PDB file of C-alpha atoms and ligand atoms in Angstrom:
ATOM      1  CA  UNK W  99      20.846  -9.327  10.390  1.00 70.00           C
ATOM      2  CA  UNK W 100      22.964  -5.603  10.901  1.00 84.00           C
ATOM      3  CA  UNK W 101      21.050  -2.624  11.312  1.00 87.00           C
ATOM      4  CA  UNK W 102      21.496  -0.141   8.524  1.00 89.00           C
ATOM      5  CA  UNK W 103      21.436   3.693   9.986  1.00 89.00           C
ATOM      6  CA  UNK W 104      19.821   6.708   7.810  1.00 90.00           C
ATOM      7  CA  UNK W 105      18.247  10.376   7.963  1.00 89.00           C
ATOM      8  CA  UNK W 106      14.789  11.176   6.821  1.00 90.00           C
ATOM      9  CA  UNK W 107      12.920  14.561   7.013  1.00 93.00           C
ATOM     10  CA  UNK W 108       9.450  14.353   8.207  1.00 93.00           C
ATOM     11  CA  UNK W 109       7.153  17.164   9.102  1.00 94.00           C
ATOM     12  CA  UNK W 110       7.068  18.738  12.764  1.00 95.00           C
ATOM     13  CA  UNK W 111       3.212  17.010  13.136  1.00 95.00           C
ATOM     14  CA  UNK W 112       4.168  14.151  11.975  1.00 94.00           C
ATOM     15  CA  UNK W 113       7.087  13.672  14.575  1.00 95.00           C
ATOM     16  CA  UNK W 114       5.084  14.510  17.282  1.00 97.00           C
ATOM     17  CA  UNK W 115       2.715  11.641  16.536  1.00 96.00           C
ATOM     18  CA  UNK W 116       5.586   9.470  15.709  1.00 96.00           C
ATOM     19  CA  UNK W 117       7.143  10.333  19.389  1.00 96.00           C
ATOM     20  CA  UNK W 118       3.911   9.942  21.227  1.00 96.00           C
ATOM     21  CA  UNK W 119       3.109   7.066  19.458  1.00 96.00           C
ATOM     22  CA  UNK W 120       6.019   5.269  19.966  1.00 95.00           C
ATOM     23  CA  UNK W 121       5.632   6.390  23.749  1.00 96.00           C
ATOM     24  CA  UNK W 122       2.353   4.617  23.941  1.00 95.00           C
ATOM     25  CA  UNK W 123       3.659   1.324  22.765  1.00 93.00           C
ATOM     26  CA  UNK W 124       6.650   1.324  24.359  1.00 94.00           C
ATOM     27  CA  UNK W 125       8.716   1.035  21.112  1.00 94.00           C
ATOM     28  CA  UNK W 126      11.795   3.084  20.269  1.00 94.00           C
ATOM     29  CA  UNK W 127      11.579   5.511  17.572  1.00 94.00           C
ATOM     30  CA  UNK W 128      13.084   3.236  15.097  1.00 94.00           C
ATOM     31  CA  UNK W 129      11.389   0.123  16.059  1.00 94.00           C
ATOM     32  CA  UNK W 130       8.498   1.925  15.484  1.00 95.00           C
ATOM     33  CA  UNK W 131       9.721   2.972  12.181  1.00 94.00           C
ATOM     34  CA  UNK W 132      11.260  -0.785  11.351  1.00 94.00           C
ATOM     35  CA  UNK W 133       7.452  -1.701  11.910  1.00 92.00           C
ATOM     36  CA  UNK W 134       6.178   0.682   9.289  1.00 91.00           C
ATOM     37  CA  UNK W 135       8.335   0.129   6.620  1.00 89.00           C
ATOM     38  CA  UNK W 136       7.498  -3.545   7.033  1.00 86.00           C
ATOM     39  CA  UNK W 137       3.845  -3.485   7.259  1.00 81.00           C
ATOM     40  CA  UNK W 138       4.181  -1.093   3.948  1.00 83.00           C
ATOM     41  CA  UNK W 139       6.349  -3.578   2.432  1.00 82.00           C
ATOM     42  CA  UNK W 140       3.860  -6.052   2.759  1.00 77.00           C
ATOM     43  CA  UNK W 141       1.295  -3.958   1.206  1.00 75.00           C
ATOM     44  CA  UNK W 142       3.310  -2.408  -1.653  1.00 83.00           C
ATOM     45  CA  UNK W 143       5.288  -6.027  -2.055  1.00 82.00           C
ATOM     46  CA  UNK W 144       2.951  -7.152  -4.822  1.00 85.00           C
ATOM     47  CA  UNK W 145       4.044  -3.701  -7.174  1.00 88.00           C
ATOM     48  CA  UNK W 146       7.639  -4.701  -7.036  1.00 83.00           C
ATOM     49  CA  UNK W 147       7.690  -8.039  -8.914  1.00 83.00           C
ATOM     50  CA  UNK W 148       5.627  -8.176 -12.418  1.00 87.00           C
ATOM     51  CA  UNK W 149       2.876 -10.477 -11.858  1.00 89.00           C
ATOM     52  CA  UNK W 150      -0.919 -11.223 -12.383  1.00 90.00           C
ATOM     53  CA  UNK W 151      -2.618 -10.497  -9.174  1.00 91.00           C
ATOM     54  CA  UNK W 152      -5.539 -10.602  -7.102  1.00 91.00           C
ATOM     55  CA  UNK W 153      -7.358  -9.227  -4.700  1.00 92.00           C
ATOM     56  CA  UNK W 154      -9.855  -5.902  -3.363  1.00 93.00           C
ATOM     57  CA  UNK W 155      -8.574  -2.346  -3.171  1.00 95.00           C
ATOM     58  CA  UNK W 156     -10.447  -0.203  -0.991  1.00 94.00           C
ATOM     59  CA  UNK W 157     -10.327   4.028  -1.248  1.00 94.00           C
ATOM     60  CA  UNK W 158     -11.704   6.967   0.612  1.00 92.00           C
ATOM     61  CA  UNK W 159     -11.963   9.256  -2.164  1.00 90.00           C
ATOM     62  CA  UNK W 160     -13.149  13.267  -2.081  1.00 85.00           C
ATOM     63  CA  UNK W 161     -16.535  13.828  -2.777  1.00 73.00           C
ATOM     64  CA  UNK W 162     -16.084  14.593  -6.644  1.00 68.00           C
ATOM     65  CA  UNK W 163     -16.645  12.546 -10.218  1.00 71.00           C
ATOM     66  CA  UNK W 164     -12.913  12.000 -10.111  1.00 84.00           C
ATOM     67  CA  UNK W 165     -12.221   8.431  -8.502  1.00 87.00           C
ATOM     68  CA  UNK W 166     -14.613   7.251 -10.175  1.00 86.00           C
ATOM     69  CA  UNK W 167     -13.391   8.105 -14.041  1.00 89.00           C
ATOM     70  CA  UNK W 168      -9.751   7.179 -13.094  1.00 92.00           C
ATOM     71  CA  UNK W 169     -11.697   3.529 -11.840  1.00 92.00           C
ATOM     72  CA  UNK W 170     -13.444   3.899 -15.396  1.00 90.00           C
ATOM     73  CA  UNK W 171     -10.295   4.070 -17.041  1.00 93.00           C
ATOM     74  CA  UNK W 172      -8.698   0.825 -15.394  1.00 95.00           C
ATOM     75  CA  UNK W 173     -11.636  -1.147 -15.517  1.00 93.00           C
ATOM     76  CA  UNK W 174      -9.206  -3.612 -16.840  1.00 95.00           C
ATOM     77  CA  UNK W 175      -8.205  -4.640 -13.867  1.00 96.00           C
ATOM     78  CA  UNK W 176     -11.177  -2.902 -12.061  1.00 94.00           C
ATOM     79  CA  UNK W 177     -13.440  -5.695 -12.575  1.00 84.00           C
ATOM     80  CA  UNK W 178     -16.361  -5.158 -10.510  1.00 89.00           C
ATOM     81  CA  UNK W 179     -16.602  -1.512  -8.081  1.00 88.00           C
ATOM     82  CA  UNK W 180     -19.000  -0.594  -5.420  1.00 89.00           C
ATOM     83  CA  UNK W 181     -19.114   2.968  -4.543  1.00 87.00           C
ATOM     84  CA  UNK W 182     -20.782   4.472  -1.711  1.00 87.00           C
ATOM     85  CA  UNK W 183     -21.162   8.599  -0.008  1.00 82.00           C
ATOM     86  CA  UNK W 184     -20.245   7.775   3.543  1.00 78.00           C
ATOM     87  CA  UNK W 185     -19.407  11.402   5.519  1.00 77.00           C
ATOM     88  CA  UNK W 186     -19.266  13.539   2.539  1.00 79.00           C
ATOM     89  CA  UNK W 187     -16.574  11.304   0.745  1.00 86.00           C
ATOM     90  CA  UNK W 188     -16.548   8.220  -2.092  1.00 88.00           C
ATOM     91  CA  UNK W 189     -15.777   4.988  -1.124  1.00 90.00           C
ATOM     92  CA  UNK W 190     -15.045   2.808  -3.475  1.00 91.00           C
ATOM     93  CA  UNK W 191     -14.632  -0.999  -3.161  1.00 94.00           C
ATOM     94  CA  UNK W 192     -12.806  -2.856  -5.974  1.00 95.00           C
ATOM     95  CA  UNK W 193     -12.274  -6.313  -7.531  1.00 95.00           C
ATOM     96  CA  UNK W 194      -8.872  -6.090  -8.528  1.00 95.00           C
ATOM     97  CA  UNK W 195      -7.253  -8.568 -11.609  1.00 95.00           C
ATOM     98  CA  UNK W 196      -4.719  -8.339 -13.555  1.00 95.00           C
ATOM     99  CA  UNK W 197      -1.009  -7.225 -14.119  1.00 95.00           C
ATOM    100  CA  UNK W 198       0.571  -5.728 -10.687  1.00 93.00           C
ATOM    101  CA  UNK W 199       2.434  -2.722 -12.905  1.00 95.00           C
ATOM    102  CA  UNK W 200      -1.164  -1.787 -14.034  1.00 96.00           C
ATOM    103  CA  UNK W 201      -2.714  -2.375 -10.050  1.00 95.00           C
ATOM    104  CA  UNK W 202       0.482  -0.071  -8.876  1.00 95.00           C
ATOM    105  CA  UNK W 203      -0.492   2.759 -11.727  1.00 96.00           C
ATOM    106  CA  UNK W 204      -4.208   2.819 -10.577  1.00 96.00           C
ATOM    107  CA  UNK W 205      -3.024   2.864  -7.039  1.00 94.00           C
ATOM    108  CA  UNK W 206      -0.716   5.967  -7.733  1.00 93.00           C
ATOM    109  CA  UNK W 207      -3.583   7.344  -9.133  1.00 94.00           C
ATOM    110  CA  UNK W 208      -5.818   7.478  -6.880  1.00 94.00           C
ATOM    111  CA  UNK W 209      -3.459   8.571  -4.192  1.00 91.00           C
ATOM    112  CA  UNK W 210      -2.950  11.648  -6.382  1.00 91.00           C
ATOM    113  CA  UNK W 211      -6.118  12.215  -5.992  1.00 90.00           C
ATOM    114  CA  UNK W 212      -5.913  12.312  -2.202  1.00 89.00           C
ATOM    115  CA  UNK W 213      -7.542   9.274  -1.640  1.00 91.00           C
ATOM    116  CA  UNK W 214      -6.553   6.783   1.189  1.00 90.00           C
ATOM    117  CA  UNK W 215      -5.776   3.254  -0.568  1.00 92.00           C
ATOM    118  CA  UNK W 216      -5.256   0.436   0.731  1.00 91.00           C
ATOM    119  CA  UNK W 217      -4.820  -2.625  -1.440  1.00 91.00           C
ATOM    120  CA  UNK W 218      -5.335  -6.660  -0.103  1.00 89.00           C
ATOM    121  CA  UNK W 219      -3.782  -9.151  -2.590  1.00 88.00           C
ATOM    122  CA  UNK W 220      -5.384 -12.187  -2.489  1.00 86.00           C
ATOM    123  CA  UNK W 221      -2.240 -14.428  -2.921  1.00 78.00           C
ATOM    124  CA  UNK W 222      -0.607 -14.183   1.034  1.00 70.00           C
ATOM    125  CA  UNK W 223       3.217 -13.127   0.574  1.00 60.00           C
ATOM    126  CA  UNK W 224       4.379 -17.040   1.382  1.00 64.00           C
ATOM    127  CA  UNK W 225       2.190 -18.105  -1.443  1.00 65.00           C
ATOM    128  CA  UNK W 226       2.804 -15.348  -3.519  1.00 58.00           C
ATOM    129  CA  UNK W 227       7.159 -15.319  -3.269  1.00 56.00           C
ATOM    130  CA  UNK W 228       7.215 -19.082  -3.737  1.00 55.00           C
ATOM    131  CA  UNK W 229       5.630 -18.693  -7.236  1.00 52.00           C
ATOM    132  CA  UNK W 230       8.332 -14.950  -7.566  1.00 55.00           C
ATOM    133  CA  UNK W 231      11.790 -16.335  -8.552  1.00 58.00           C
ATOM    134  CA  UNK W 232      11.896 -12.669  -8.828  1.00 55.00           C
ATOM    135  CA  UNK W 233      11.153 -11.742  -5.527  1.00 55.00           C
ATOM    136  CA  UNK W 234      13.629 -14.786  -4.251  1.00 59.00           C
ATOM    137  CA  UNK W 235      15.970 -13.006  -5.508  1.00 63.00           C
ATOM    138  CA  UNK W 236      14.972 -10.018  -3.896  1.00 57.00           C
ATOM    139  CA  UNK W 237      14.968 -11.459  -0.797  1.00 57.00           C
ATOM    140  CA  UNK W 238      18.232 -13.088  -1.238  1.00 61.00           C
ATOM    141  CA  UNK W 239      20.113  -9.259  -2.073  1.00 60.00           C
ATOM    142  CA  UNK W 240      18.738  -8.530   0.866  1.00 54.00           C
ATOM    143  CA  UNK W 241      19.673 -11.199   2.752  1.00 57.00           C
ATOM    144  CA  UNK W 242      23.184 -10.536   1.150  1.00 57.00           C
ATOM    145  CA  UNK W 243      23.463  -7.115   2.685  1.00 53.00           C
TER     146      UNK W 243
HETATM  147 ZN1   ZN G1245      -0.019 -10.286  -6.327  1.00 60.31          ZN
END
């Protein structure tokens, strides 16, 4: 599979880390970066094809009432939420169901909010693109070039 080549600004910090880490692992800068983008892929792949999904999201919210009205508000897909103080911050656990687009919106959401998100789907990505025609054919533009 070619390599495609492209420029991205990142802050000064954020380089630094990149370089040091990269350093420690004994990866080049890009293969570093190729290794990002796919572990982000695999945790964003779920928002890019309309689907109903499973699974937990987890945030590390600020301590204020805010997470937990914009949970409030999707509690559509929110099913169940455990929320706990841990070091002067929320953290909420959450049952996720329902349509991806509205998982992806509460996501965004929350990030705006400066939490940390991560969300697990419950379907693994084999599982999930075998039942994705959509995501097939994703994979096969891709695969196109
Ligand atoms: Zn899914």
């Amino acid at each position: 599979m070619g390599k495609v080549r492209f420029g991205v600004s990142i802050s000064d910090e954020l380089s630094r880390q990149l370089d040091e880490l990269a350093r420690r692992v004994d990866l080049s800068r890009s293969e570093l970066v190729e290794q990002a983008i796919k572990n982000m892929i695999a945790d964003y792949i779920h928002y890019l094809v309309p689907h109903d999904c499973t699974g937990v999201m987890v945030a590390l919210c600020p301590d204020d009432k805010e997470s937990e009205s914009v949970v409030e508000k999707y509690s559509d897909v929110a099913s169940a939420y455990l929320h706990f103080h841990q070091g002067g911050r929320c953290l909420e656990v959450l049952m996720i169901s329902g349509p991806s687009s509205r998982i992806s919106e509460l996501h965004g959401k929350l990030v705006a909010l400066g939490c940390g998100v991560r969300f697990m789907p419950s379907l693994s990505l084999d599982t999930f693109s075998s039942k994705a025609p959509a995501l097939q054919a994703l994979k096969r533009t891709e695969t196109k070039g």
